[in-house]
XYZ file of C-alpha atoms in Angstrom:
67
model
C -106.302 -8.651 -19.769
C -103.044 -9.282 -17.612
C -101.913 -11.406 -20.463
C -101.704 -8.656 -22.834
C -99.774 -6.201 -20.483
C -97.434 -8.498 -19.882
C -96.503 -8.620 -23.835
C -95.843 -5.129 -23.559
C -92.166 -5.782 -22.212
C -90.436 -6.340 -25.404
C -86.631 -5.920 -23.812
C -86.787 -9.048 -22.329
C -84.399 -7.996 -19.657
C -85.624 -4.893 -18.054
C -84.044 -2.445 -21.337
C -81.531 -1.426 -19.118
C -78.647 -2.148 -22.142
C -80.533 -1.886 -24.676
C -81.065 1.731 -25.281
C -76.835 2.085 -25.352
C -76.950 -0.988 -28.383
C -79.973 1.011 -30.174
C -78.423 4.993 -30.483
C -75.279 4.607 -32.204
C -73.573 8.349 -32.625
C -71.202 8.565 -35.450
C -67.141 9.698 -33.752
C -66.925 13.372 -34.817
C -64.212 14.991 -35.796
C -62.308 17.033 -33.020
C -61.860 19.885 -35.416
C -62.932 20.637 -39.345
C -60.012 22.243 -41.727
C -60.092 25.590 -42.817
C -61.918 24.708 -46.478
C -64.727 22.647 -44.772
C -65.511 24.976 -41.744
C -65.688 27.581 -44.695
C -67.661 25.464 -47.301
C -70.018 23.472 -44.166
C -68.711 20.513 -45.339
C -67.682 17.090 -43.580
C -64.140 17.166 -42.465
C -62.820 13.324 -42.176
C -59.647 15.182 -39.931
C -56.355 13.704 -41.672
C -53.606 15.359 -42.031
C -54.699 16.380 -45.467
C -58.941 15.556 -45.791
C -60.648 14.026 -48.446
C -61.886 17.250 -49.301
C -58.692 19.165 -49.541
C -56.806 16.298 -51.739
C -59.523 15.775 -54.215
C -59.550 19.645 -55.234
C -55.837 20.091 -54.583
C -55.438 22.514 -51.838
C -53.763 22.948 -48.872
C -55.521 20.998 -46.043
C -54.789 23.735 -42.965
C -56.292 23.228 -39.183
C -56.849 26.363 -37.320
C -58.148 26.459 -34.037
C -61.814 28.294 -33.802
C -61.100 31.331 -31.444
C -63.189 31.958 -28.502
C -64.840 35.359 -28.477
């Protein structure tokens, strides 16, 4: 029996590093233009964003106000 619980450390080392190598969270960006925000879409944050330059408009950021 104490053979099998010891096959029930997989980590090898404790898993103290391993859950930071495992969870990866994708960089957001800091702030989404005014036609994303609108449309919910994903804002890559360039000066002008994918978005904005593949329907020709005019990529503007505007800070969300805090009411």
């Amino acid at each position: 029996m104490s053979a099998m619980a010891d096959n029930h450390n997989f980590s090898g080392n404790g898993g103290d590093n391993n859950d930071q190598d495992l969870v990866r969270v994708p960089k957001r960006t800091p702030m989404a233009c005014t036609f994303c925000r609108g449309r919910k879409l994903k804002c890559d944050g360039r000066a002008i964003c994918t978005n904005c330059a593949q329907r020709k408009l005019e990529c503007v950021y505007k800070p969300v106000s805090e009411t």
